Amino acid sequence: MKREYVIYHAPISVSYTFMNFKYALKHDWKLGDYVPVWRGNIESETVDEALDKLFYIFNMDRPKEFCGRSMSVSDVVMLDGKYYYCDSFGWSECQPERGD
């Protein structure tokens, strides 16, 4: 199944950049602090598979045109209209309306 995605990075000046989701929520996490850095489509059977593939690609096999940093804790991926926070271990679904 082909899935649409967008990767978002928070600028390093944001207090919760590179921190886990629990910390980010305590420090007023909001999607409005983020900048979209890449978009595309990925083939996967499940959301978990897509997120794992994206993590691998944007750490080990980044597209040559990609100018962003490696995917890391605090990055957000929009996948099929839902948002996922890259947490210390795995992914946490997050709601963009919080604080926006």
PDB file of N, CA and C in Angstrom:
ATOM      1  N   MET A   1       0.842  -1.182   0.000  1.00  0.00           N
ATOM      2  CA  MET A   1       0.000   0.000   0.000  1.00  0.00           C
ATOM      3  C   MET A   1       0.887   1.245   0.000  1.00  0.00           C
ATOM      4  N   LYS A   2       0.594   2.183  -0.861  1.00  0.00           N
ATOM      5  CA  LYS A   2       1.338   3.430  -0.940  1.00  0.00           C
ATOM      6  C   LYS A   2       0.770   4.419   0.074  1.00  0.00           C
ATOM      7  N   ARG A   3       1.657   4.994   0.895  1.00  0.00           N
ATOM      8  CA  ARG A   3       1.243   5.927   1.941  1.00  0.00           C
ATOM      9  C   ARG A   3       1.966   7.267   1.767  1.00  0.00           C
ATOM     10  N   GLU A   4       1.219   8.349   1.925  1.00  0.00           N
ATOM     11  CA  GLU A   4       1.794   9.684   1.861  1.00  0.00           C
ATOM     12  C   GLU A   4       2.366  10.052   3.226  1.00  0.00           C
ATOM     13  N   TYR A   5       3.530  10.701   3.230  1.00  0.00           N
ATOM     14  CA  TYR A   5       4.125  11.134   4.497  1.00  0.00           C
ATOM     15  C   TYR A   5       4.750  12.523   4.355  1.00  0.00           C
ATOM     16  N   VAL A   6       4.899  13.180   5.522  1.00  0.00           N
ATOM     17  CA  VAL A   6       5.640  14.436   5.640  1.00  0.00           C
ATOM     18  C   VAL A   6       6.478  14.310   6.906  1.00  0.00           C
ATOM     19  N   ILE A   7       7.753  14.686   6.811  1.00  0.00           N
ATOM     20  CA  ILE A   7       8.640  14.687   7.979  1.00  0.00           C
ATOM     21  C   ILE A   7       8.792  16.124   8.459  1.00  0.00           C
ATOM     22  N   TYR A   8       8.673  16.308   9.773  1.00  0.00           N
ATOM     23  CA  TYR A   8       8.804  17.623  10.408  1.00  0.00           C
ATOM     24  C   TYR A   8       9.956  17.605  11.405  1.00  0.00           C
ATOM     25  N   HIS A   9      10.753  18.671  11.411  1.00  0.00           N
ATOM     26  CA  HIS A   9      11.797  18.873  12.416  1.00  0.00           C
ATOM     27  C   HIS A   9      11.455  20.115  13.231  1.00  0.00           C
ATOM     28  N   ALA A  10      11.745  20.049  14.521  1.00  0.00           N
ATOM     29  CA  ALA A  10      11.663  21.238  15.364  1.00  0.00           C
ATOM     30  C   ALA A  10      13.039  21.902  15.335  1.00  0.00           C
ATOM     31  N   PRO A  11      13.090  23.214  15.239  1.00  0.00           N
ATOM     32  CA  PRO A  11      14.390  23.896  15.292  1.00  0.00           C
ATOM     33  C   PRO A  11      15.097  23.592  16.618  1.00  0.00           C
ATOM     34  N   ILE A  12      16.412  23.618  16.619  1.00  0.00           N
ATOM     35  CA  ILE A  12      17.144  23.274  17.845  1.00  0.00           C
ATOM     36  C   ILE A  12      16.892  24.272  18.970  1.00  0.00           C
ATOM     37  N   SER A  13      16.343  25.431  18.655  1.00  0.00           N
ATOM     38  CA  SER A  13      16.034  26.423  19.683  1.00  0.00           C
ATOM     39  C   SER A  13      14.787  26.070  20.496  1.00  0.00           C
ATOM     40  N   VAL A  14      13.993  25.099  20.031  1.00  0.00           N
ATOM     41  CA  VAL A  14      12.787  24.679  20.762  1.00  0.00           C
ATOM     42  C   VAL A  14      13.221  23.823  21.953  1.00  0.00           C
ATOM     43  N   SER A  15      12.687  24.103  23.120  1.00  0.00           N
ATOM     44  CA  SER A  15      13.164  23.483  24.371  1.00  0.00           C
ATOM     45  C   SER A  15      13.073  21.962  24.399  1.00  0.00           C
ATOM     46  N   TYR A  16      12.181  21.362  23.641  1.00  0.00           N
ATOM     47  CA  TYR A  16      12.026  19.906  23.697  1.00  0.00           C
ATOM     48  C   TYR A  16      12.620  19.177  22.488  1.00  0.00           C
ATOM     49  N   THR A  17      13.362  19.897  21.650  1.00  0.00           N
ATOM     50  CA  THR A  17      14.024  19.231  20.526  1.00  0.00           C
ATOM     51  C   THR A  17      14.985  18.181  21.072  1.00  0.00           C
ATOM     52  N   PHE A  18      14.917  16.988  20.516  1.00  0.00           N
ATOM     53  CA  PHE A  18      15.714  15.816  20.897  1.00  0.00           C
ATOM     54  C   PHE A  18      15.310  15.226  22.251  1.00  0.00           C
ATOM     55  N   MET A  19      14.133  15.594  22.748  1.00  0.00           N
ATOM     56  CA  MET A  19      13.648  15.046  24.022  1.00  0.00           C
ATOM     57  C   MET A  19      12.470  14.115  23.759  1.00  0.00           C
ATOM     58  N   ASN A  20      12.188  13.218  24.727  1.00  0.00           N
ATOM     59  CA  ASN A  20      11.080  12.274  24.546  1.00  0.00           C
ATOM     60  C   ASN A  20       9.728  12.992  24.613  1.00  0.00           C
ATOM     61  N   PHE A  21       8.684  12.267  24.218  1.00  0.00           N
ATOM     62  CA  PHE A  21       7.364  12.879  24.097  1.00  0.00           C
ATOM     63  C   PHE A  21       6.803  13.302  25.450  1.00  0.00           C
ATOM     64  N   LYS A  22       7.055  12.527  26.486  1.00  0.00           N
ATOM     65  CA  LYS A  22       6.578  12.889  27.824  1.00  0.00           C
ATOM     66  C   LYS A  22       7.163  14.248  28.236  1.00  0.00           C
ATOM     67  N   TYR A  23       8.440  14.430  27.994  1.00  0.00           N
ATOM     68  CA  TYR A  23       9.096  15.707  28.294  1.00  0.00           C
ATOM     69  C   TYR A  23       8.492  16.819  27.432  1.00  0.00           C
ATOM     70  N   ALA A  24       8.318  16.542  26.142  1.00  0.00           N
ATOM     71  CA  ALA A  24       7.773  17.552  25.224  1.00  0.00           C
ATOM     72  C   ALA A  24       6.385  18.009  25.661  1.00  0.00           C
ATOM     73  N   LEU A  25       5.548  17.069  26.070  1.00  0.00           N
ATOM     74  CA  LEU A  25       4.198  17.432  26.517  1.00  0.00           C
ATOM     75  C   LEU A  25       4.241  18.333  27.746  1.00  0.00           C
ATOM     76  N   LYS A  26       5.181  18.085  28.631  1.00  0.00           N
ATOM     77  CA  LYS A  26       5.319  18.925  29.831  1.00  0.00           C
ATOM     78  C   LYS A  26       5.852  20.313  29.492  1.00  0.00           C
ATOM     79  N   HIS A  27       6.414  20.450  28.300  1.00  0.00           N
ATOM     80  CA  HIS A  27       7.007  21.727  27.888  1.00  0.00           C
ATOM     81  C   HIS A  27       6.269  22.332  26.695  1.00  0.00           C
ATOM     82  N   ASP A  28       4.943  22.170  26.719  1.00  0.00           N
ATOM     83  CA  ASP A  28       4.051  22.817  25.750  1.00  0.00           C
ATOM     84  C   ASP A  28       4.295  22.425  24.294  1.00  0.00           C
ATOM     85  N   TRP A  29       4.444  21.120  24.050  1.00  0.00           N
ATOM     86  CA  TRP A  29       4.626  20.623  22.688  1.00  0.00           C
ATOM     87  C   TRP A  29       3.498  21.107  21.785  1.00  0.00           C
ATOM     88  N   LYS A  30       3.875  21.538  20.584  1.00  0.00           N
ATOM     89  CA  LYS A  30       2.869  21.866  19.572  1.00  0.00           C
ATOM     90  C   LYS A  30       3.490  21.713  18.187  1.00  0.00           C
ATOM     91  N   LEU A  31       2.701  21.217  17.274  1.00  0.00           N
ATOM     92  CA  LEU A  31       3.163  21.000  15.909  1.00  0.00           C
ATOM     93  C   LEU A  31       3.548  22.318  15.240  1.00  0.00           C
ATOM     94  N   GLY A  32       2.952  23.414  15.692  1.00  0.00           N
ATOM     95  CA  GLY A  32       3.265  24.720  15.125  1.00  0.00           C
ATOM     96  C   GLY A  32       4.724  25.130  15.289  1.00  0.00           C
ATOM     97  N   ASP A  33       5.448  24.477  16.197  1.00  0.00           N
ATOM     98  CA  ASP A  33       6.876  24.760  16.375  1.00  0.00           C
ATOM     99  C   ASP A  33       7.731  24.107  15.287  1.00  0.00           C
ATOM    100  N   TYR A  34       7.141  23.220  14.501  1.00  0.00           N
ATOM    101  CA  TYR A  34       7.881  22.397  13.545  1.00  0.00           C
ATOM    102  C   TYR A  34       7.886  22.980  12.133  1.00  0.00           C
ATOM    103  N   VAL A  35       8.870  22.517  11.374  1.00  0.00           N
ATOM    104  CA  VAL A  35       9.017  22.902   9.977  1.00  0.00           C
ATOM    105  C   VAL A  35       8.976  21.622   9.134  1.00  0.00           C
ATOM    106  N   PRO A  36       8.137  21.579   8.092  1.00  0.00           N
ATOM    107  CA  PRO A  36       8.166  20.401   7.216  1.00  0.00           C
ATOM    108  C   PRO A  36       9.475  20.401   6.415  1.00  0.00           C
ATOM    109  N   VAL A  37      10.173  19.253   6.390  1.00  0.00           N
ATOM    110  CA  VAL A  37      11.469  19.194   5.715  1.00  0.00           C
ATOM    111  C   VAL A  37      11.499  18.223   4.535  1.00  0.00           C
ATOM    112  N   TRP A  38      10.520  17.322   4.447  1.00  0.00           N
ATOM    113  CA  TRP A  38      10.508  16.362   3.342  1.00  0.00           C
ATOM    114  C   TRP A  38       9.127  15.732   3.243  1.00  0.00           C
ATOM    115  N   ARG A  39       8.724  15.444   2.031  1.00  0.00           N
ATOM    116  CA  ARG A  39       7.450  14.745   1.827  1.00  0.00           C
ATOM    117  C   ARG A  39       7.628  13.736   0.718  1.00  0.00           C
ATOM    118  N   GLY A  40       6.789  12.719   0.765  1.00  0.00           N
ATOM    119  CA  GLY A  40       6.870  11.694  -0.268  1.00  0.00           C
ATOM    120  C   GLY A  40       5.844  10.610  -0.052  1.00  0.00           C
ATOM    121  N   ASN A  41       6.076   9.490  -0.679  1.00  0.00           N
ATOM    122  CA  ASN A  41       5.226   8.309  -0.546  1.00  0.00           C
ATOM    123  C   ASN A  41       6.107   7.121  -0.226  1.00  0.00           C
ATOM    124  N   ILE A  42       5.563   6.187   0.542  1.00  0.00           N
ATOM    125  CA  ILE A  42       6.299   4.982   0.900  1.00  0.00           C
ATOM    126  C   ILE A  42       5.365   3.782   0.825  1.00  0.00           C
ATOM    127  N   GLU A  43       5.902   2.676   0.365  1.00  0.00           N
ATOM    128  CA  GLU A  43       5.140   1.423   0.296  1.00  0.00           C
ATOM    129  C   GLU A  43       5.271   0.687   1.626  1.00  0.00           C
ATOM    130  N   SER A  44       4.137   0.274   2.192  1.00  0.00           N
ATOM    131  CA  SER A  44       4.158  -0.528   3.418  1.00  0.00           C
ATOM    132  C   SER A  44       2.791  -1.150   3.634  1.00  0.00           C
ATOM    133  N   GLU A  45       2.789  -2.244   4.362  1.00  0.00           N
ATOM    134  CA  GLU A  45       1.541  -2.913   4.713  1.00  0.00           C
ATOM    135  C   GLU A  45       0.895  -2.293   5.950  1.00  0.00           C
ATOM    136  N   THR A  46       1.731  -1.792   6.870  1.00  0.00           N
ATOM    137  CA  THR A  46       1.217  -1.238   8.127  1.00  0.00           C
ATOM    138  C   THR A  46       1.863   0.115   8.416  1.00  0.00           C
ATOM    139  N   VAL A  47       1.277   0.848   9.325  1.00  0.00           N
ATOM    140  CA  VAL A  47       1.842   2.123   9.775  1.00  0.00           C
ATOM    141  C   VAL A  47       3.198   1.876  10.429  1.00  0.00           C
ATOM    142  N   ASP A  48       3.284   0.863  11.303  1.00  0.00           N
ATOM    143  CA  ASP A  48       4.549   0.571  11.976  1.00  0.00           C
ATOM    144  C   ASP A  48       5.655   0.273  10.979  1.00  0.00           C
ATOM    145  N   GLU A  49       5.342  -0.490   9.946  1.00  0.00           N
ATOM    146  CA  GLU A  49       6.329  -0.807   8.924  1.00  0.00           C
ATOM    147  C   GLU A  49       6.782   0.473   8.208  1.00  0.00           C
ATOM    148  N   ALA A  50       5.846   1.347   7.887  1.00  0.00           N
ATOM    149  CA  ALA A  50       6.184   2.605   7.212  1.00  0.00           C
ATOM    150  C   ALA A  50       7.092   3.460   8.090  1.00  0.00           C
ATOM    151  N   LEU A  51       6.763   3.594   9.371  1.00  0.00           N
ATOM    152  CA  LEU A  51       7.576   4.403  10.279  1.00  0.00           C
ATOM    153  C   LEU A  51       8.975   3.816  10.421  1.00  0.00           C
ATOM    154  N   ASP A  52       9.074   2.498  10.531  1.00  0.00           N
ATOM    155  CA  ASP A  52      10.386   1.851  10.626  1.00  0.00           C
ATOM    156  C   ASP A  52      11.208   2.079   9.360  1.00  0.00           C
ATOM    157  N   LYS A  53      10.559   1.958   8.207  1.00  0.00           N
ATOM    158  CA  LYS A  53      11.258   2.196   6.939  1.00  0.00           C
ATOM    159  C   LYS A  53      11.743   3.634   6.845  1.00  0.00           C
ATOM    160  N   LEU A  54      10.890   4.585   7.226  1.00  0.00           N
ATOM    161  CA  LEU A  54      11.281   5.991   7.171  1.00  0.00           C
ATOM    162  C   LEU A  54      12.446   6.280   8.115  1.00  0.00           C
ATOM    163  N   PHE A  55      12.413   5.700   9.310  1.00  0.00           N
ATOM    164  CA  PHE A  55      13.509   5.896  10.254  1.00  0.00           C
ATOM    165  C   PHE A  55      14.816   5.375   9.645  1.00  0.00           C
ATOM    166  N   TYR A  56      14.768   4.212   9.039  1.00  0.00           N
ATOM    167  CA  TYR A  56      15.960   3.648   8.401  1.00  0.00           C
ATOM    168  C   TYR A  56      16.439   4.561   7.259  1.00  0.00           C
ATOM    169  N   ILE A  57      15.537   4.910   6.375  1.00  0.00           N
ATOM    170  CA  ILE A  57      15.909   5.722   5.209  1.00  0.00           C
ATOM    171  C   ILE A  57      16.541   7.037   5.638  1.00  0.00           C
ATOM    172  N   PHE A  58      15.934   7.719   6.609  1.00  0.00           N
ATOM    173  CA  PHE A  58      16.411   9.054   6.976  1.00  0.00           C
ATOM    174  C   PHE A  58      17.519   9.026   8.030  1.00  0.00           C
ATOM    175  N   ASN A  59      18.063   7.830   8.285  1.00  0.00           N
ATOM    176  CA  ASN A  59      19.276   7.685   9.077  1.00  0.00           C
ATOM    177  C   ASN A  59      20.395   7.002   8.300  1.00  0.00           C
ATOM    178  N   MET A  60      20.041   6.059   7.449  1.00  0.00           N
ATOM    179  CA  MET A  60      21.046   5.239   6.779  1.00  0.00           C
ATOM    180  C   MET A  60      21.148   5.441   5.267  1.00  0.00           C
ATOM    181  N   ASP A  61      20.100   5.936   4.639  1.00  0.00           N
ATOM    182  CA  ASP A  61      20.068   5.989   3.172  1.00  0.00           C
ATOM    183  C   ASP A  61      19.298   7.214   2.691  1.00  0.00           C
ATOM    184  N   ARG A  62      19.650   8.381   3.251  1.00  0.00           N
ATOM    185  CA  ARG A  62      18.910   9.609   2.940  1.00  0.00           C
ATOM    186  C   ARG A  62      18.993   9.960   1.460  1.00  0.00           C
ATOM    187  N   PRO A  63      17.893  10.479   0.920  1.00  0.00           N
ATOM    188  CA  PRO A  63      17.931  10.958  -0.472  1.00  0.00           C
ATOM    189  C   PRO A  63      18.997  12.047  -0.621  1.00  0.00           C
ATOM    190  N   LYS A  64      19.687  12.072  -1.746  1.00  0.00           N
ATOM    191  CA  LYS A  64      20.760  13.051  -1.976  1.00  0.00           C
ATOM    192  C   LYS A  64      20.264  14.484  -1.865  1.00  0.00           C
ATOM    193  N   GLU A  65      19.006  14.724  -2.233  1.00  0.00           N
ATOM    194  CA  GLU A  65      18.449  16.079  -2.219  1.00  0.00           C
ATOM    195  C   GLU A  65      18.021  16.535  -0.824  1.00  0.00           C
ATOM    196  N   PHE A  66      17.993  15.619   0.132  1.00  0.00           N
ATOM    197  CA  PHE A  66      17.528  15.929   1.486  1.00  0.00           C
ATOM    198  C   PHE A  66      18.604  16.708   2.236  1.00  0.00           C
ATOM    199  N   CYS A  67      18.239  17.879   2.744  1.00  0.00           N
ATOM    200  CA  CYS A  67      19.192  18.741   3.443  1.00  0.00           C
ATOM    201  C   CYS A  67      18.997  18.746   4.956  1.00  0.00           C
ATOM    202  N   GLY A  68      18.017  18.022   5.459  1.00  0.00           N
ATOM    203  CA  GLY A  68      17.736  18.004   6.886  1.00  0.00           C
ATOM    204  C   GLY A  68      18.680  17.087   7.642  1.00  0.00           C
ATOM    205  N   ARG A  69      18.518  17.053   8.947  1.00  0.00           N
ATOM    206  CA  ARG A  69      19.350  16.191   9.787  1.00  0.00           C
ATOM    207  C   ARG A  69      18.776  14.774   9.797  1.00  0.00           C
ATOM    208  N   SER A  70      19.509  13.848  10.364  1.00  0.00           N
ATOM    209  CA  SER A  70      19.019  12.476  10.516  1.00  0.00           C
ATOM    210  C   SER A  70      17.738  12.488  11.335  1.00  0.00           C
ATOM    211  N   MET A  71      16.868  11.508  11.081  1.00  0.00           N
ATOM    212  CA  MET A  71      15.649  11.416  11.877  1.00  0.00           C
ATOM    213  C   MET A  71      16.039  11.061  13.301  1.00  0.00           C
ATOM    214  N   SER A  72      15.438  11.755  14.255  1.00  0.00           N
ATOM    215  CA  SER A  72      15.826  11.604  15.643  1.00  0.00           C
ATOM    216  C   SER A  72      14.625  11.808  16.562  1.00  0.00           C
ATOM    217  N   VAL A  73      14.865  11.562  17.844  1.00  0.00           N
ATOM    218  CA  VAL A  73      13.851  11.799  18.862  1.00  0.00           C
ATOM    219  C   VAL A  73      13.374  13.249  18.729  1.00  0.00           C
ATOM    220  N   SER A  74      12.100  13.426  18.774  1.00  0.00           N
ATOM    221  CA  SER A  74      11.345  14.683  18.691  1.00  0.00           C
ATOM    222  C   SER A  74      10.892  15.023  17.281  1.00  0.00           C
ATOM    223  N   ASP A  75      11.384  14.314  16.263  1.00  0.00           N
ATOM    224  CA  ASP A  75      10.869  14.546  14.914  1.00  0.00           C
ATOM    225  C   ASP A  75       9.452  14.005  14.820  1.00  0.00           C
ATOM    226  N   VAL A  76       8.679  14.559  13.925  1.00  0.00           N
ATOM    227  CA  VAL A  76       7.292  14.141  13.732  1.00  0.00           C
ATOM    228  C   VAL A  76       7.103  13.703  12.288  1.00  0.00           C
ATOM    229  N   VAL A  77       6.350  12.623  12.111  1.00  0.00           N
ATOM    230  CA  VAL A  77       5.996  12.152  10.777  1.00  0.00           C
ATOM    231  C   VAL A  77       4.482  12.170  10.657  1.00  0.00           C
ATOM    232  N   MET A  78       4.000  12.840   9.612  1.00  0.00           N
ATOM    233  CA  MET A  78       2.581  12.753   9.265  1.00  0.00           C
ATOM    234  C   MET A  78       2.487  11.603   8.270  1.00  0.00           C
ATOM    235  N   LEU A  79       1.640  10.647   8.580  1.00  0.00           N
ATOM    236  CA  LEU A  79       1.478   9.468   7.744  1.00  0.00           C
ATOM    237  C   LEU A  79      -0.008   9.194   7.596  1.00  0.00           C
ATOM    238  N   ASP A  80      -0.482   9.254   6.369  1.00  0.00           N
ATOM    239  CA  ASP A  80      -1.910   9.029   6.100  1.00  0.00           C
ATOM    240  C   ASP A  80      -2.814   9.923   6.953  1.00  0.00           C
ATOM    241  N   GLY A  81      -2.386  11.161   7.172  1.00  0.00           N
ATOM    242  CA  GLY A  81      -3.210  12.126   7.901  1.00  0.00           C
ATOM    243  C   GLY A  81      -3.101  12.063   9.413  1.00  0.00           C
ATOM    244  N   LYS A  82      -2.297  11.143   9.961  1.00  0.00           N
ATOM    245  CA  LYS A  82      -2.079  11.063  11.414  1.00  0.00           C
ATOM    246  C   LYS A  82      -0.635  11.435  11.695  1.00  0.00           C
ATOM    247  N   TYR A  83      -0.378  11.871  12.929  1.00  0.00           N
ATOM    248  CA  TYR A  83       0.942  12.368  13.305  1.00  0.00           C
ATOM    249  C   TYR A  83       1.579  11.459  14.344  1.00  0.00           C
ATOM    250  N   TYR A  84       2.897  11.215  14.164  1.00  0.00           N
ATOM    251  CA  TYR A  84       3.643  10.313  15.036  1.00  0.00           C
ATOM    252  C   TYR A  84       4.942  10.989  15.463  1.00  0.00           C
ATOM    253  N   TYR A  85       5.154  11.021  16.775  1.00  0.00           N
ATOM    254  CA  TYR A  85       6.338  11.622  17.378  1.00  0.00           C
ATOM    255  C   TYR A  85       7.395  10.537  17.527  1.00  0.00           C
ATOM    256  N   CYS A  86       8.593  10.788  17.035  1.00  0.00           N
ATOM    257  CA  CYS A  86       9.696   9.839  17.199  1.00  0.00           C
ATOM    258  C   CYS A  86      10.150   9.925  18.655  1.00  0.00           C
ATOM    259  N   ASP A  87       9.849   8.883  19.414  1.00  0.00           N
ATOM    260  CA  ASP A  87      10.108   8.882  20.848  1.00  0.00           C
ATOM    261  C   ASP A  87      11.433   8.189  21.146  1.00  0.00           C
ATOM    262  N   SER A  88      11.810   8.133  22.413  1.00  0.00           N
ATOM    263  CA  SER A  88      13.064   7.477  22.799  1.00  0.00           C
ATOM    264  C   SER A  88      13.112   6.037  22.312  1.00  0.00           C
ATOM    265  N   PHE A  89      11.990   5.359  22.399  1.00  0.00           N
ATOM    266  CA  PHE A  89      11.847   3.996  21.911  1.00  0.00           C
ATOM    267  C   PHE A  89      10.541   3.925  21.156  1.00  0.00           C
ATOM    268  N   GLY A  90      10.600   3.847  19.865  1.00  0.00           N
ATOM    269  CA  GLY A  90       9.380   3.732  19.069  1.00  0.00           C
ATOM    270  C   GLY A  90       8.748   5.077  18.767  1.00  0.00           C
ATOM    271  N   TRP A  91       7.434   5.029  18.566  1.00  0.00           N
ATOM    272  CA  TRP A  91       6.666   6.185  18.121  1.00  0.00           C
ATOM    273  C   TRP A  91       5.468   6.407  19.027  1.00  0.00           C
ATOM    274  N   SER A  92       5.101   7.666  19.227  1.00  0.00           N
ATOM    275  CA  SER A  92       3.901   8.025  19.984  1.00  0.00           C
ATOM    276  C   SER A  92       2.990   8.824  19.055  1.00  0.00           C
ATOM    277  N   GLU A  93       1.744   8.383  18.940  1.00  0.00           N
ATOM    278  CA  GLU A  93       0.814   9.162  18.131  1.00  0.00           C
ATOM    279  C   GLU A  93       0.548  10.483  18.841  1.00  0.00           C
ATOM    280  N   CYS A  94       0.492  11.562  18.084  1.00  0.00           N
ATOM    281  CA  CYS A  94       0.278  12.876  18.687  1.00  0.00           C
ATOM    282  C   CYS A  94      -0.796  13.624  17.920  1.00  0.00           C
ATOM    283  N   GLN A  95      -1.410  14.575  18.561  1.00  0.00           N
ATOM    284  CA  GLN A  95      -2.501  15.347  17.983  1.00  0.00           C
ATOM    285  C   GLN A  95      -2.008  16.751  17.650  1.00  0.00           C
ATOM    286  N   PRO A  96      -2.070  17.149  16.378  1.00  0.00           N
ATOM    287  CA  PRO A  96      -1.559  18.461  16.000  1.00  0.00           C
ATOM    288  C   PRO A  96      -2.349  19.621  16.573  1.00  0.00           C
ATOM    289  N   GLU A  97      -3.566  19.377  17.013  1.00  0.00           N
ATOM    290  CA  GLU A  97      -4.401  20.459  17.534  1.00  0.00           C
ATOM    291  C   GLU A  97      -3.891  20.954  18.874  1.00  0.00           C
ATOM    292  N   ARG A  98      -3.144  20.139  19.587  1.00  0.00           N
ATOM    293  CA  ARG A  98      -2.650  20.532  20.902  1.00  0.00           C
ATOM    294  C   ARG A  98      -1.758  21.754  20.768  1.00  0.00           C
ATOM    295  N   GLY A  99      -2.215  22.868  21.254  1.00  0.00           N
ATOM    296  CA  GLY A  99      -1.442  24.098  21.245  1.00  0.00           C
ATOM    297  C   GLY A  99      -1.474  24.849  19.925  1.00  0.00           C
ATOM    298  N   ASP A 100      -2.104  24.302  18.904  1.00  0.00           N
ATOM    299  CA  ASP A 100      -2.142  24.991  17.610  1.00  0.00           C
ATOM    300  C   ASP A 100      -3.437  25.760  17.454  1.00  0.00           C
TER     301      ASP A 100
END
